[in-house]
Short mmCIF file of C-alpha atoms and ligand atoms in Angstrom, two decimals:
data_model
loop_
_atom_site.label_atom_id
_atom_site.label_comp_id
_atom_site.label_asym_id
_atom_site.label_seq_id
_atom_site.Cartn_x
_atom_site.Cartn_y
_atom_site.Cartn_z
CA MET A 1 18.03 29.53 -50.58
CA LYS A 2 14.85 28.68 -52.05
CA ILE A 3 13.64 25.11 -50.80
CA ILE A 4 11.06 23.33 -52.35
CA SER A 5 9.51 21.34 -49.41
CA LYS A 6 6.78 18.43 -49.91
CA THR A 7 6.09 15.64 -47.60
CA ARG A 8 8.34 13.48 -49.26
CA LEU A 9 11.38 15.24 -49.69
CA LYS A 10 13.17 18.77 -49.51
CA MET A 11 15.17 19.82 -52.34
CA PRO A 12 16.62 23.04 -53.57
CA ALA A 13 14.56 25.18 -56.31
CA LEU A 14 17.73 25.76 -58.37
CA GLY A 15 20.71 23.36 -59.23
CA GLN A 16 23.31 22.54 -61.52
CA GLY A 17 22.96 20.28 -64.75
CA THR A 18 26.11 18.74 -65.88
CA TRP A 19 25.31 16.99 -69.59
CA ARG A 20 28.31 16.93 -71.78
CA MET A 21 30.50 18.36 -68.83
CA GLY A 22 33.51 16.03 -67.66
CA GLU A 23 33.95 14.93 -71.50
CA ASP A 24 36.85 17.15 -72.68
CA PRO A 25 40.27 17.22 -69.96
CA ALA A 26 40.97 20.73 -71.86
CA ASN A 27 37.38 21.99 -70.23
CA GLU A 28 37.63 20.18 -66.94
CA ALA A 29 39.52 23.36 -64.47
CA ASN A 30 36.80 25.62 -65.93
CA GLU A 31 33.94 23.15 -65.37
CA ILE A 32 35.20 22.11 -61.94
CA GLU A 33 35.16 26.28 -61.07
CA ALA A 34 31.84 26.51 -62.45
CA LEU A 35 30.36 24.04 -60.31
CA ARG A 36 32.01 25.44 -57.24
CA THR A 37 30.98 28.79 -58.23
CA GLY A 38 27.11 27.61 -58.20
CA LEU A 39 27.57 26.05 -55.14
CA SER A 40 29.17 28.77 -53.37
CA TYR A 41 25.90 30.99 -54.62
CA GLY A 42 23.65 28.28 -53.23
CA MET A 43 22.93 26.37 -56.09
CA ALA A 44 23.71 22.87 -54.13
CA MET A 45 21.58 20.74 -56.54
CA ILE A 46 23.92 18.83 -59.02
CA ASP A 47 22.01 16.91 -61.39
CA THR A 48 23.93 13.92 -63.30
CA ALA A 49 23.55 10.61 -64.84
CA GLU A 50 25.70 7.29 -65.82
CA MET A 51 24.99 8.02 -69.14
CA TYR A 52 26.89 11.55 -69.15
CA GLY A 53 30.44 11.30 -70.87
CA ASP A 54 29.86 7.37 -69.84
CA GLY A 55 30.56 8.16 -66.13
CA LYS A 56 32.85 10.84 -66.68
CA SER A 57 30.38 13.83 -65.68
CA GLU A 58 30.06 11.74 -62.25
CA LYS A 59 33.74 11.60 -61.87
CA LEU A 60 33.99 15.54 -62.68
CA ILE A 61 31.33 15.96 -59.80
CA GLY A 62 33.74 14.06 -57.60
CA LYS A 63 36.41 16.37 -57.90
CA ALA A 64 34.36 19.26 -57.50
CA ILE A 65 32.77 18.19 -54.27
CA ALA A 66 35.59 16.77 -52.75
CA GLY A 67 36.28 18.31 -49.40
CA VAL A 68 32.62 19.90 -49.46
CA ASN A 69 30.48 18.98 -46.64
CA ARG A 70 28.28 16.32 -47.91
CA ASP A 71 24.95 18.28 -46.40
CA ASP A 72 26.02 21.21 -48.29
CA VAL A 73 25.37 19.19 -51.78
CA TYR A 74 22.36 17.43 -53.23
CA LEU A 75 23.22 15.09 -55.74
CA VAL A 76 20.79 13.55 -58.45
CA SER A 77 21.91 10.92 -60.62
CA LYS A 78 20.11 8.69 -63.48
CA VAL A 79 19.85 5.01 -64.34
CA TYR A 80 19.68 3.91 -67.75
CA PRO A 81 16.22 2.08 -68.29
CA TYR A 82 18.16 -0.77 -69.78
CA ASN A 83 20.23 -0.92 -66.22
CA ALA A 84 16.77 0.05 -64.23
CA GLY A 85 15.98 -3.69 -63.06
CA ARG A 86 17.19 -6.35 -60.72
CA ALA A 87 20.04 -7.49 -63.04
CA ASN A 88 22.01 -4.26 -63.17
CA ILE A 89 20.56 -1.61 -60.93
CA PHE A 90 22.36 -2.05 -57.78
CA VAL A 91 25.88 -2.10 -59.60
CA SER A 92 24.72 0.93 -61.54
CA CYS A 93 24.07 2.87 -58.19
CA ASN A 94 26.90 1.71 -56.66
CA ASN A 95 29.48 2.83 -59.72
CA SER A 96 27.41 5.96 -59.53
CA LEU A 97 28.44 6.55 -55.95
CA GLN A 98 31.99 5.54 -56.28
CA ARG A 99 32.50 8.00 -59.34
CA LEU A 100 30.80 10.57 -57.09
CA GLY A 101 32.46 9.82 -54.02
CA VAL A 102 29.80 9.67 -51.97
CA ASP A 103 28.07 6.88 -49.86
CA CYS A 104 24.27 7.94 -50.68
CA LEU A 105 22.44 9.90 -53.52
CA ASP A 106 19.64 12.47 -52.47
CA LEU A 107 17.99 11.59 -55.65
CA TYR A 108 17.87 8.55 -58.09
CA LEU A 109 16.03 8.83 -61.36
CA LEU A 110 14.99 6.31 -64.12
CA HIS A 111 16.33 8.23 -67.05
CA TRP A 112 13.24 7.48 -69.50
CA ARG A 113 10.97 4.64 -69.74
CA GLY A 114 12.46 1.54 -71.12
CA ARG A 115 11.32 -2.31 -71.84
CA ILE A 116 11.84 -3.09 -67.74
CA PRO A 117 8.57 -3.37 -66.07
CA LEU A 118 7.84 -0.34 -63.89
CA LYS A 119 7.32 -2.44 -61.29
CA GLU A 120 10.37 -4.22 -60.94
CA THR A 121 12.00 -0.75 -61.38
CA ILE A 122 9.66 0.52 -58.46
CA GLU A 123 10.76 -2.50 -56.04
CA CYS A 124 14.74 -1.81 -56.97
CA MET A 125 14.55 1.92 -56.23
CA GLU A 126 12.84 0.94 -52.64
CA GLU A 127 15.50 -1.62 -52.44
CA LEU A 128 17.98 1.05 -52.78
CA VAL A 129 16.27 3.51 -50.20
CA ARG A 130 16.12 0.56 -47.52
CA ARG A 131 20.00 -0.10 -48.49
CA GLN A 132 20.45 3.60 -47.97
CA LYS A 133 22.21 4.01 -51.19
CA ILE A 134 19.73 6.74 -52.35
CA LYS A 135 17.29 8.91 -50.36
CA HIS A 136 14.58 9.17 -52.60
CA TRP A 137 13.79 8.11 -56.13
CA GLY A 138 11.98 9.51 -59.11
CA VAL A 139 11.60 9.28 -62.85
CA SER A 140 12.54 11.40 -65.99
CA ASN A 141 10.89 12.22 -68.90
CA PHE A 142 7.19 10.86 -68.21
CA ASP A 143 4.20 11.91 -69.45
CA LEU A 144 0.93 11.67 -67.55
CA ASN A 145 0.00 8.36 -68.68
CA ASP A 146 3.10 6.96 -67.30
CA MET A 147 2.73 8.97 -64.38
CA GLU A 148 -0.53 7.73 -63.84
CA GLU A 149 0.75 3.99 -64.34
CA ILE A 150 3.28 4.59 -61.66
CA TRP A 151 0.71 5.80 -59.16
CA ARG A 152 -1.27 2.79 -59.55
CA LEU A 153 1.78 0.52 -58.67
CA PRO A 154 2.75 -0.64 -55.09
CA GLY A 155 5.31 1.86 -53.63
CA GLY A 156 4.30 4.09 -57.05
CA LYS A 157 3.56 6.87 -54.85
CA ASN A 158 6.57 7.11 -53.27
CA CYS A 159 7.80 8.61 -56.89
CA ALA A 160 9.21 12.24 -55.53
CA VAL A 161 10.40 13.72 -58.71
CA ASN A 162 9.69 13.59 -62.31
CA GLN A 163 12.52 15.35 -64.30
CA VAL A 164 10.80 16.82 -67.89
CA LEU A 165 12.14 19.30 -70.52
CA TYR A 166 10.36 22.64 -69.47
CA HIS A 167 11.40 25.98 -70.54
CA LEU A 168 9.57 29.37 -71.53
CA GLY A 169 9.35 28.18 -75.16
CA SER A 170 8.02 24.73 -74.39
CA ARG A 171 5.26 24.91 -71.98
CA GLY A 172 3.43 21.74 -73.03
CA VAL A 173 4.13 20.24 -69.31
CA GLU A 174 1.52 22.87 -67.86
CA PHE A 175 -1.74 21.53 -69.51
CA ASN A 176 -2.02 18.56 -67.31
CA LEU A 177 1.25 17.05 -66.63
CA LEU A 178 2.24 19.82 -63.82
CA PRO A 179 -1.12 19.95 -62.11
CA SER A 180 -1.56 16.38 -61.68
CA MET A 181 2.12 16.07 -60.38
CA ARG A 182 1.49 18.86 -57.99
CA TYR A 183 -2.09 17.39 -56.82
CA GLU A 184 0.06 14.03 -56.30
CA GLY A 185 3.07 16.12 -54.48
CA VAL A 186 5.63 14.75 -57.01
CA ILE A 187 8.15 17.76 -57.95
CA ALA A 188 8.72 18.38 -61.07
CA MET A 189 12.39 19.29 -62.25
CA ALA A 190 12.85 21.58 -65.46
CA TYR A 191 16.14 20.29 -67.67
CA CYS A 192 16.96 22.44 -70.52
CA PRO A 193 15.37 25.61 -68.79
CA LEU A 194 17.37 27.76 -71.11
CA GLY A 195 16.52 26.02 -74.00
CA GLY A 196 18.96 23.35 -74.51
CA THR A 197 20.25 22.63 -77.72
CA ASN A 198 17.21 23.71 -79.31
CA MET A 199 18.75 27.12 -80.81
CA ALA A 200 15.73 28.00 -82.64
CA ALA A 201 13.40 27.81 -79.55
CA ARG A 202 15.96 29.84 -77.25
CA SER A 203 16.53 32.48 -80.53
CA ASN A 204 13.01 33.07 -80.62
CA ILE A 205 13.12 33.97 -77.08
CA THR A 206 16.27 36.34 -77.44
CA HIS A 207 15.37 38.15 -80.31
CA ASN A 208 11.44 38.61 -78.97
CA LYS A 209 11.39 42.64 -78.31
CA LYS A 210 9.29 42.47 -76.02
CA ILE A 211 11.04 39.93 -73.67
CA LEU A 212 14.20 42.06 -74.28
CA GLY A 213 12.41 45.05 -72.97
CA ILE A 214 11.40 43.29 -69.80
CA CYS A 215 14.67 42.21 -69.58
CA GLU A 216 16.09 45.51 -69.90
CA LYS A 217 13.51 47.08 -67.40
CA TYR A 218 14.74 44.81 -64.34
CA ASP A 219 18.17 44.87 -65.64
CA ILE A 220 18.45 40.98 -66.15
CA THR A 221 19.36 38.83 -69.19
CA VAL A 222 17.09 36.78 -71.20
CA SER A 223 18.57 33.57 -69.66
CA GLN A 224 17.79 34.96 -66.05
CA LEU A 225 14.05 35.80 -67.02
CA MET A 226 13.52 31.75 -68.02
CA LEU A 227 15.01 30.86 -65.01
CA ALA A 228 12.76 33.22 -62.95
CA PHE A 229 9.92 31.71 -65.17
CA ILE A 230 10.52 28.29 -64.02
CA LEU A 231 11.01 29.25 -60.32
CA LYS A 232 7.70 31.10 -60.39
CA HIS A 233 5.69 27.91 -60.61
CA GLN A 234 4.93 26.17 -57.32
CA ASN A 235 6.53 22.64 -57.34
CA VAL A 236 9.02 23.42 -59.99
CA ALA A 237 13.18 23.26 -59.68
CA ALA A 238 15.31 24.08 -62.62
CA ILE A 239 18.72 22.49 -63.56
CA PRO A 240 20.41 25.13 -65.78
CA LYS A 241 23.91 23.77 -66.94
CA ALA A 242 26.77 26.32 -66.95
CA SER A 243 30.42 25.25 -67.65
CA ARG A 244 31.85 28.76 -67.36
CA SER A 245 31.66 30.40 -63.76
CA PHE A 246 30.01 33.70 -64.97
CA HIS A 247 27.29 31.82 -66.03
CA SER A 248 26.75 30.07 -62.81
CA ALA A 249 26.73 33.22 -60.85
CA ALA A 250 24.37 34.78 -63.33
CA ASN A 251 21.98 31.94 -63.03
CA ALA A 252 21.89 31.99 -59.34
CA LYS A 253 20.51 35.47 -59.14
CA ALA A 254 17.66 33.97 -60.60
CA TYR A 255 16.65 33.14 -57.03
CA ASP A 256 16.08 36.82 -56.38
CA ILE A 257 14.23 38.35 -59.21
CA GLU A 258 10.95 39.54 -58.72
CA ILE A 259 8.85 40.73 -61.88
CA ASP A 260 5.68 42.43 -61.62
CA GLU A 261 2.27 40.69 -62.56
CA ASP A 262 1.81 43.05 -65.53
CA ASP A 263 5.02 42.04 -66.87
CA TRP A 264 4.34 38.27 -66.41
CA ASP A 265 1.49 38.88 -68.46
CA ILE A 266 3.18 40.27 -71.31
CA VAL A 267 5.67 37.24 -71.08
CA ASN A 268 2.29 34.95 -71.40
CA LYS A 269 1.14 36.74 -74.34
CA GLU A 270 4.52 35.96 -76.06
CA PHE A 271 4.77 32.53 -74.72
CA PRO A 272 1.39 31.37 -73.97
CA ALA A 273 0.54 28.32 -71.94
CA PRO A 274 -0.68 25.38 -73.81
CA THR A 275 -4.77 25.37 -74.11
CA LYS A 276 -4.78 21.63 -75.22
CA LYS A 277 -2.45 18.40 -74.67
CA ILE A 278 0.98 18.63 -76.18
CA PRO A 279 2.85 15.32 -76.48
CA LEU A 280 5.98 15.68 -73.94
CA ASP A 281 8.80 17.51 -75.43
CA MET A 282 12.36 15.94 -74.83
CA GLU A 283 15.80 16.37 -75.76
N1 NAP B 1 16.33 14.17 -68.11
C1 NAP B 1 16.80 14.16 -69.16
O1 NAP B 1 16.45 13.39 -70.10
C2 NAP B 1 17.55 15.27 -69.64
C3 NAP B 1 17.73 15.94 -70.89
C4 NAP B 1 18.39 16.88 -71.22
C5 NAP B 1 19.13 17.43 -70.17
N2 NAP B 1 19.03 17.09 -68.54
C6 NAP B 1 19.66 17.90 -67.61
O2 NAP B 1 19.46 19.21 -67.39
C7 NAP B 1 20.52 20.10 -67.79
C8 NAP B 1 20.21 21.66 -68.33
O3 NAP B 1 19.98 20.76 -69.50
P1 NAP B 1 20.77 21.36 -70.66
O4 NAP B 1 22.59 21.33 -70.57
O5 NAP B 1 20.45 20.72 -72.00
O6 NAP B 1 20.52 22.83 -71.16
P2 NAP B 1 20.34 24.19 -70.60
O7 NAP B 1 20.64 23.98 -69.16
O8 NAP B 1 18.91 24.91 -71.02
O9 NAP B 1 21.38 25.09 -71.49
C9 NAP B 1 23.01 25.28 -71.54
C10 NAP B 1 23.41 26.04 -72.19
O10 NAP B 1 23.16 27.38 -71.61
C11 NAP B 1 24.26 28.26 -71.60
N3 NAP B 1 24.18 29.11 -70.19
C12 NAP B 1 23.81 28.76 -68.84
N4 NAP B 1 23.65 29.86 -68.37
C13 NAP B 1 23.74 30.77 -68.99
C14 NAP B 1 23.70 32.25 -68.89
N5 NAP B 1 23.41 32.61 -67.32
N6 NAP B 1 23.67 32.93 -70.03
C15 NAP B 1 23.72 32.36 -70.89
N7 NAP B 1 24.09 31.23 -71.38
C16 NAP B 1 23.86 30.62 -70.64
C17 NAP B 1 25.19 27.10 -71.38
O11 NAP B 1 26.70 27.64 -71.58
P3 NAP B 1 28.04 27.24 -70.91
O12 NAP B 1 28.00 25.61 -70.89
O13 NAP B 1 28.89 27.64 -72.02
O14 NAP B 1 28.13 27.90 -69.76
C18 NAP B 1 24.98 26.16 -72.30
O15 NAP B 1 25.31 26.18 -73.64
C19 NAP B 1 21.84 19.09 -68.39
O16 NAP B 1 22.81 19.63 -68.08
C20 NAP B 1 21.20 17.74 -67.46
O17 NAP B 1 21.79 17.85 -66.32
C21 NAP B 1 18.17 15.99 -68.50
#
């Protein structure tokens, strides 16, 4: 398994998203199987949030990882912005741990920036680390100006991860956010790596004749190419969500895809990197 190794943390480069999973009991067995399939193929990181299904996603994961060696799964959860202060974060974190059935999260993220001062959130995150409730902390949906603010605050350089929307059809983060994060040793977790719910963006890619030609040449699917695109970038992890096992298995194969630079040049021409600052895309 490819591991991103930085001074602050080691984390798997490919994980599993769980947004909208755990919400319908009729899908539970398939969703659990999909997560277990992903784990069996080495996609050890599972991303969730207290927001997802109001805790139901965390409960589903708890069931999927029951009996799995704790060291074989890397758990990421997120706190609502309005819970990310002294008044609520400790209860929020404990609730997430309880639903997941574990003692400690590998990574805890501020889901997006809200009204609670970042300084207070950082102090709370550091306190959670001291209490051994979380191993590392980070943020999500932070653009460069927000990251720069974090880096200026006491303890802010301990921010290990920024989870942002990033896929082949939405490359704005490449302009200055990812290079600055790389410089500061902050890992990017690409959410919606398959386009998420943006069907138009996904459809542009899946219907592009040159992309289809490359996929045919390497005998891969467009989704696998989209994941290989993320994994090609240094310091970036991807968390595709799959609620069906055959999708989990297909996604795990993205680890091993090797595409010639000439073909990446074609991909880059069809879906170019940004040449100017673009506001952060969000789901
Ligand atoms: N921090 C944030 O604000 C934020 C926002 C959005 C998402 N996220 C996280 O990022 C994760 C991923 O984003 P996402 O769920 O929005 O979208 P995504 O992973 O880009 O796309 C998920 C969709 O792709 C399908 N899919 C998965 N593997 C596939 C494959 N191999 N071939 C074809 N289709 C495939 C899934 O189908 P099936 O489910 O039917 O298998 C699902 O419909 C979320 O689940 C969540 O954990 C974070």
